[in-house]
Amino acid sequence: MITFRKAQAADLPAIVAMLADDPLGAAREDASLPLAQGYLDAFDAIDADPNQLLAVAVEGGEVIGTLQISFLAGLSHKGAWRGQIEAVRVASHRRSGGIGQRMIDWAIVQCRARGCNLVQLTTDKSRADAHRFYERLGFTGSHLGYKKSL
Amino acid sequence: MITFRKAQAADLPAIVAMLADDPLGAAREDASLPLAQGYLDAFDAIDADPNQLLAVAVEGGEVIGTLQISFLAGLSHKGAWRGQIEAVRVASHRRSGGIGQRMIDWAIVQCRARGCNLVQLTTDKSRADAHRFYERLGFTGSHLGYKKSL
């Protein structure tokens, strides 16, 4: 049985390992222990912010998935709240089993519960599998996502 | 002289008017006064959140531009903070005068000051002018942006 819950500090090594176990993540993350201080600081900032929800999917005590939801107030759409989903990962040995879909379904329930009337996310243009996945779940790829490193 | 500052409640009618004065905004916003309660509630939520910055560009006492920055903690990129820019608008009678670029430059300074090492935004695929604008400012359109209405 898979359950979903807010992440705890003890989940952090498993979460970072999933972020690193990915073609894009491998080049930019460092899952070695003890974890770099940046990860610990970021966890504390997320954990302390009521508009951030870092979550894990757990089965039999093992963390097998993660995602982060940011609940964003904005004036657009007559003051609508948006849920923004980031950093979605499923443990490599559990992929293609429908866990990703259950995670997104769960995230959408959280967004509804917080009064959001829009859910948004971006994916790298190279992640063709992810595009098919989100389109199947009813997302529309209506936007271009721009980034600039500082 | 154009100055930039955090938006105040008194700026709200001018901000919403700019959101509505736009091909996409015209269909989804309502700038009639008194403003719909949703705008007031959203302003209060943004104003109370230290990780949100709703800003205006002002010249001679007139609000001529607006944007919102969300400062987002995340685990990716070794726990990097990101600045996310949303709802960028310049008053229609002041467009094409370089104000948009000055607003984004100002927003990037705010993001650096908050320790962000990435700035991100999405634009509707139909906004070709916006794409050229952000590419000229050094942004890379590396992502697809997906949305789903709830």
CSV table of C-alpha atoms in Angstrom, one decimal:
chain,number,residue,atom,x,y,z
A,1,MET,CA,0.0,0.0,0.0
A,2,ILE,CA,1.3,3.4,-1.0
A,3,THR,CA,0.7,6.4,1.2
A,4,PHE,CA,1.5,10.0,0.7
A,5,ARG,CA,2.6,12.5,3.3
A,6,LYS,CA,4.5,15.6,4.1
A,7,ALA,CA,8.3,14.9,3.9
A,8,GLN,CA,10.3,14.8,7.1
A,9,ALA,CA,13.9,15.6,7.6
A,10,ALA,CA,14.7,11.8,7.8
A,11,ASP,CA,13.4,11.4,4.2
A,12,LEU,CA,15.9,13.9,2.8
A,13,PRO,CA,18.6,11.4,1.7
A,14,ALA,CA,16.1,9.3,-0.2
A,15,ILE,CA,14.6,12.4,-1.8
A,16,VAL,CA,17.9,13.8,-2.9
A,17,ALA,CA,18.9,10.3,-4.2
A,18,MET,CA,15.9,10.4,-6.5
A,19,LEU,CA,16.6,13.9,-7.7
A,20,ALA,CA,20.2,12.8,-8.6
A,21,ASP,CA,19.1,9.5,-10.3
A,22,ASP,CA,17.9,11.2,-13.4
A,23,PRO,CA,19.6,12.2,-16.7
A,24,LEU,CA,19.4,16.0,-15.8
A,25,GLY,CA,19.7,15.6,-12.1
A,26,ALA,CA,22.9,13.5,-12.3
A,27,ALA,CA,24.8,16.6,-13.6
A,28,ARG,CA,23.6,19.0,-10.9
A,29,GLU,CA,22.8,17.1,-7.7
A,30,ASP,CA,25.0,15.4,-5.1
A,31,ALA,CA,23.4,12.6,-3.1
A,32,SER,CA,26.5,11.8,-1.2
A,33,LEU,CA,26.2,11.6,2.6
A,34,PRO,CA,26.3,13.6,4.7
A,35,LEU,CA,24.2,15.8,2.4
A,36,ALA,CA,25.5,19.2,1.4
A,37,GLN,CA,24.3,21.9,3.7
A,38,GLY,CA,22.3,23.5,0.8
A,39,TYR,CA,19.9,20.6,0.9
A,40,LEU,CA,19.4,20.9,4.6
A,41,ASP,CA,18.8,24.6,4.5
A,42,ALA,CA,16.4,24.3,1.6
A,43,PHE,CA,14.5,21.6,3.5
A,44,ASP,CA,14.2,23.8,6.5
A,45,ALA,CA,12.9,26.8,4.4
A,46,ILE,CA,10.3,24.6,2.7
A,47,ASP,CA,9.2,23.0,5.9
A,48,ALA,CA,8.7,26.3,7.6
A,49,ASP,CA,6.7,27.8,4.8
A,50,PRO,CA,2.9,27.1,5.0
A,51,ASN,CA,2.7,27.7,1.2
A,52,GLN,CA,5.2,25.0,0.4
A,53,LEU,CA,4.5,21.3,0.7
A,54,LEU,CA,7.3,18.8,0.0
A,55,ALA,CA,5.7,15.4,-0.1
A,56,VAL,CA,6.8,11.7,-0.4
A,57,ALA,CA,5.2,8.6,-1.5
A,58,VAL,CA,6.0,5.7,0.9
A,59,GLU,CA,5.5,2.0,0.6
A,60,GLY,CA,6.5,-0.4,3.3
A,61,GLY,CA,8.6,2.2,5.0
A,62,GLU,CA,10.5,3.0,1.8
A,63,VAL,CA,10.3,6.4,0.1
A,64,ILE,CA,9.5,5.7,-3.5
A,65,GLY,CA,8.5,9.1,-4.8
A,66,THR,CA,8.6,12.8,-4.2
A,67,LEU,CA,7.2,16.1,-5.4
A,68,GLN,CA,6.9,19.6,-4.2
A,69,ILE,CA,3.8,21.8,-4.3
A,70,SER,CA,4.0,25.6,-4.1
A,71,PHE,CA,0.7,27.3,-3.3
A,72,LEU,CA,0.9,30.7,-5.0
A,73,ALA,CA,-1.4,33.6,-4.5
A,74,GLY,CA,-1.7,35.9,-7.5
A,75,LEU,CA,-3.9,38.7,-8.8
A,76,SER,CA,-4.5,37.1,-12.3
A,77,HIS,CA,-7.7,35.1,-12.9
A,78,LYS,CA,-9.5,37.4,-10.4
A,79,GLY,CA,-7.2,36.6,-7.6
A,80,ALA,CA,-6.9,32.8,-8.1
A,81,TRP,CA,-4.6,30.6,-6.1
A,82,ARG,CA,-2.4,28.3,-8.2
A,83,GLY,CA,-0.7,25.1,-7.2
A,84,GLN,CA,2.7,24.7,-8.8
A,85,ILE,CA,4.2,21.2,-8.9
A,86,GLU,CA,7.9,20.8,-9.0
A,87,ALA,CA,10.6,18.2,-8.7
A,88,VAL,CA,8.4,15.1,-9.4
A,89,ARG,CA,10.4,11.9,-9.2
A,90,VAL,CA,9.7,8.2,-8.8
A,91,ALA,CA,12.4,5.8,-7.6
A,92,SER,CA,13.9,4.2,-10.7
A,93,HIS,CA,13.0,0.7,-9.7
A,94,ARG,CA,9.4,1.7,-9.3
A,95,ARG,CA,8.8,3.6,-12.5
A,96,SER,CA,6.1,2.7,-15.1
A,97,GLY,CA,3.9,1.3,-12.4
A,98,GLY,CA,1.3,4.1,-12.2
A,99,ILE,CA,2.9,5.7,-9.1
A,100,GLY,CA,3.5,9.0,-10.9
A,101,GLN,CA,-0.1,9.3,-11.8
A,102,ARG,CA,-1.2,8.5,-8.3
A,103,MET,CA,1.3,11.2,-7.0
A,104,ILE,CA,-0.1,13.8,-9.4
A,105,ASP,CA,-3.7,12.9,-8.5
A,106,TRP,CA,-2.8,13.3,-4.8
A,107,ALA,CA,-1.1,16.6,-5.5
A,108,ILE,CA,-4.2,17.9,-7.3
A,109,VAL,CA,-6.4,16.9,-4.3
A,110,GLN,CA,-4.1,19.0,-2.1
A,111,CYS,CA,-4.4,21.9,-4.5
A,112,ARG,CA,-8.2,21.7,-4.5
A,113,ALA,CA,-8.2,21.6,-0.7
A,114,ARG,CA,-6.2,24.8,-0.7
A,115,GLY,CA,-8.6,26.5,-3.0
A,116,CYS,CA,-6.5,26.5,-6.1
A,117,ASN,CA,-8.3,26.6,-9.4
A,118,LEU,CA,-5.3,26.1,-11.5
A,119,VAL,CA,-2.4,23.6,-11.3
A,120,GLN,CA,0.8,24.4,-13.2
A,121,LEU,CA,4.2,22.9,-13.8
A,122,THR,CA,7.0,23.0,-16.3
A,123,THR,CA,9.1,20.2,-17.7
A,124,ASP,CA,12.4,20.4,-19.6
A,125,LYS,CA,11.7,20.2,-23.4
A,126,SER,CA,13.9,17.1,-23.5
A,127,ARG,CA,11.6,15.1,-21.3
A,128,ALA,CA,9.3,13.7,-24.0
A,129,ASP,CA,8.0,11.0,-21.7
A,130,ALA,CA,6.9,13.5,-19.2
A,131,HIS,CA,5.1,15.5,-21.8
A,132,ARG,CA,3.0,12.5,-22.8
A,133,PHE,CA,2.4,11.7,-19.1
A,134,TYR,CA,1.0,15.2,-18.3
A,135,GLU,CA,-1.0,15.4,-21.4
A,136,ARG,CA,-2.6,12.1,-20.6
A,137,LEU,CA,-3.5,13.5,-17.2
A,138,GLY,CA,-5.4,16.5,-18.7
A,139,PHE,CA,-2.6,19.1,-18.6
A,140,THR,CA,-2.3,21.5,-21.6
A,141,GLY,CA,1.2,22.5,-22.7
A,142,SER,CA,0.1,26.1,-23.4
A,143,HIS,CA,3.2,27.9,-22.2
A,144,LEU,CA,6.9,28.3,-22.8
A,145,GLY,CA,9.1,28.1,-19.7
A,146,TYR,CA,12.1,30.5,-19.6
A,147,LYS,CA,15.0,30.3,-17.2
A,148,LYS,CA,18.1,32.4,-16.6
A,149,SER,CA,20.9,31.5,-14.3
A,150,LEU,CA,22.2,34.2,-12.0
B,1,MET,CA,12.0,59.3,-13.5
B,2,ILE,CA,10.7,55.7,-13.0
B,3,THR,CA,10.9,54.1,-9.6
B,4,PHE,CA,10.1,50.6,-8.5
B,5,ARG,CA,8.6,49.6,-5.2
B,6,LYS,CA,6.4,47.0,-3.4
B,7,ALA,CA,2.8,47.5,-4.3
B,8,GLN,CA,0.4,49.0,-1.8
B,9,ALA,CA,-3.4,48.4,-1.5
B,10,ALA,CA,-4.0,51.8,-3.2
B,11,ASP,CA,-2.2,50.6,-6.3
B,12,LEU,CA,-4.5,47.7,-6.8
B,13,PRO,CA,-7.0,49.3,-9.2
B,14,ALA,CA,-4.2,50.4,-11.5
B,15,ILE,CA,-2.6,46.9,-11.4
B,16,VAL,CA,-5.8,45.1,-12.2
B,17,ALA,CA,-6.5,47.5,-15.0
B,18,MET,CA,-3.2,46.6,-16.6
B,19,LEU,CA,-3.9,42.8,-16.1
B,20,ALA,CA,-7.2,43.4,-17.9
B,21,ASP,CA,-5.8,45.5,-20.7
B,22,ASP,CA,-4.3,42.7,-22.6
B,23,PRO,CA,-5.6,40.2,-25.2
B,24,LEU,CA,-5.6,37.3,-22.8
B,25,GLY,CA,-6.4,39.3,-19.7
B,26,ALA,CA,-9.5,40.9,-21.2
B,27,ALA,CA,-11.3,37.5,-21.2
B,28,ARG,CA,-10.5,36.6,-17.6
B,29,GLU,CA,-10.1,39.8,-15.5
B,30,ASP,CA,-12.6,42.4,-14.3
B,31,ALA,CA,-11.2,45.9,-13.6
B,32,SER,CA,-14.5,47.4,-12.7
B,33,LEU,CA,-14.7,49.3,-9.4
B,34,PRO,CA,-15.1,48.4,-6.6
B,35,LEU,CA,-12.8,45.5,-7.4
B,36,ALA,CA,-14.1,42.0,-6.9
B,37,GLN,CA,-13.3,40.6,-3.5
B,38,GLY,CA,-11.0,38.0,-5.0
B,39,TYR,CA,-8.5,40.7,-6.0
B,40,LEU,CA,-8.5,42.2,-2.5
B,41,ASP,CA,-8.1,38.8,-0.8
B,42,ALA,CA,-5.2,37.9,-3.2
B,43,PHE,CA,-3.5,41.2,-2.5
B,44,ASP,CA,-3.7,40.5,1.3
B,45,ALA,CA,-2.3,37.0,0.8
B,46,ILE,CA,0.6,38.2,-1.3
B,47,ASP,CA,1.3,41.2,0.9
B,48,ALA,CA,1.5,39.0,4.0
B,49,ASP,CA,3.8,36.4,2.5
B,50,PRO,CA,7.5,37.3,2.9
B,51,ASN,CA,8.3,35.0,-0.2
B,52,GLN,CA,6.0,37.1,-2.5
B,53,LEU,CA,6.8,40.5,-3.8
B,54,LEU,CA,4.1,42.3,-5.9
B,55,ALA,CA,5.8,45.4,-7.3
B,56,VAL,CA,4.9,48.4,-9.3
B,57,ALA,CA,6.8,50.8,-11.6
B,58,VAL,CA,5.8,54.4,-10.9
B,59,GLU,CA,6.5,57.6,-12.8
B,60,GLY,CA,5.2,61.0,-11.6
B,61,GLY,CA,2.8,59.3,-9.2
B,62,GLU,CA,1.3,57.1,-11.9
B,63,VAL,CA,1.6,53.3,-11.8
B,64,ILE,CA,2.9,52.3,-15.3
B,65,GLY,CA,4.0,48.7,-14.7
B,66,THR,CA,3.7,45.7,-12.5
B,67,LEU,CA,5.1,42.3,-11.9
B,68,GLN,CA,5.1,39.7,-9.1
B,69,ILE,CA,8.1,37.7,-7.9
B,70,SER,CA,7.7,34.5,-5.9
B,71,PHE,CA,10.9,33.4,-4.0
B,72,LEU,CA,10.8,29.6,-4.1
B,73,ALA,CA,12.9,27.3,-1.9
B,74,GLY,CA,13.5,24.0,-3.5
B,75,LEU,CA,15.8,21.0,-3.2
B,76,SER,CA,16.8,20.8,-6.8
B,77,HIS,CA,20.2,22.3,-7.9
B,78,LYS,CA,21.6,21.5,-4.4
B,79,GLY,CA,18.9,23.5,-2.6
B,80,ALA,CA,18.8,26.6,-4.8
B,81,TRP,CA,16.3,29.4,-4.3
B,82,ARG,CA,14.5,30.4,-7.5
B,83,GLY,CA,12.9,33.7,-8.3
B,84,GLN,CA,9.7,33.2,-10.4
B,85,ILE,CA,8.4,36.2,-12.2
B,86,GLU,CA,4.7,36.4,-13.0
B,87,ALA,CA,2.0,38.8,-14.3
B,88,VAL,CA,4.4,41.2,-16.0
B,89,ARG,CA,2.5,44.2,-17.5
B,90,VAL,CA,3.3,47.7,-18.7
B,91,ALA,CA,0.6,50.2,-19.2
B,92,SER,CA,-0.5,50.2,-22.8
B,93,HIS,CA,0.4,53.9,-23.4
B,94,ARG,CA,3.9,53.3,-22.1
B,95,ARG,CA,4.8,50.1,-24.0
B,96,SER,CA,7.8,49.8,-26.4
B,97,GLY,CA,9.8,52.4,-24.3
B,98,GLY,CA,12.2,50.1,-22.5
B,99,ILE,CA,10.1,50.0,-19.3
B,100,GLY,CA,9.6,46.2,-19.5
B,101,GLN,CA,13.4,45.6,-19.7
B,102,ARG,CA,14.0,47.9,-16.7
B,103,MET,CA,11.3,46.1,-14.7
B,104,ILE,CA,12.9,42.7,-15.4
B,105,ASP,CA,16.4,44.1,-14.6
B,106,TRP,CA,15.0,45.4,-11.3
B,107,ALA,CA,13.3,42.0,-10.6
B,108,ILE,CA,16.6,40.2,-11.2
B,109,VAL,CA,18.3,42.5,-8.7
B,110,GLN,CA,15.7,41.5,-6.1
B,111,CYS,CA,16.2,37.8,-6.9
B,112,ARG,CA,20.0,38.1,-6.5
B,113,ALA,CA,19.5,40.0,-3.2
B,114,ARG,CA,17.4,37.1,-1.9
B,115,GLY,CA,20.1,34.6,-2.9
B,116,CYS,CA,18.4,33.1,-5.9
B,117,ASN,CA,20.7,31.6,-8.5
B,118,LEU,CA,17.9,31.0,-11.1
B,119,VAL,CA,15.1,33.2,-12.4
B,120,GLN,CA,12.2,31.5,-14.2
B,121,LEU,CA,8.9,32.5,-15.8
B,122,THR,CA,6.4,31.1,-18.3
B,123,THR,CA,4.7,32.9,-21.1
B,124,ASP,CA,1.7,31.8,-23.1
B,125,LYS,CA,2.8,30.3,-26.4
B,126,SER,CA,0.8,32.9,-28.3
B,127,ARG,CA,2.9,35.8,-26.9
B,128,ALA,CA,5.5,35.9,-29.6
B,129,ASP,CA,6.6,39.4,-28.7
B,130,ALA,CA,7.2,38.3,-25.1
B,131,HIS,CA,9.4,35.4,-26.3
B,132,ARG,CA,11.7,37.7,-28.3
B,133,PHE,CA,11.8,40.0,-25.3
B,134,TYR,CA,12.9,37.4,-22.8
B,135,GLU,CA,15.4,35.8,-25.2
B,136,ARG,CA,16.9,39.2,-25.7
B,137,LEU,CA,17.3,39.5,-22.0
B,138,GLY,CA,19.3,36.3,-21.8
B,139,PHE,CA,16.5,33.9,-20.8
B,140,THR,CA,16.4,30.4,-22.4
B,141,GLY,CA,13.1,28.9,-23.4
B,142,SER,CA,14.2,25.4,-22.3
B,143,HIS,CA,10.9,24.2,-20.8
B,144,LEU,CA,7.3,23.5,-21.6
B,145,GLY,CA,4.7,25.0,-19.3
B,146,TYR,CA,1.7,22.8,-18.5
B,147,LYS,CA,-1.6,24.0,-16.9
B,148,LYS,CA,-4.7,22.3,-15.8
B,149,SER,CA,-7.8,24.1,-14.6
B,150,LEU,CA,-9.5,22.6,-11.5
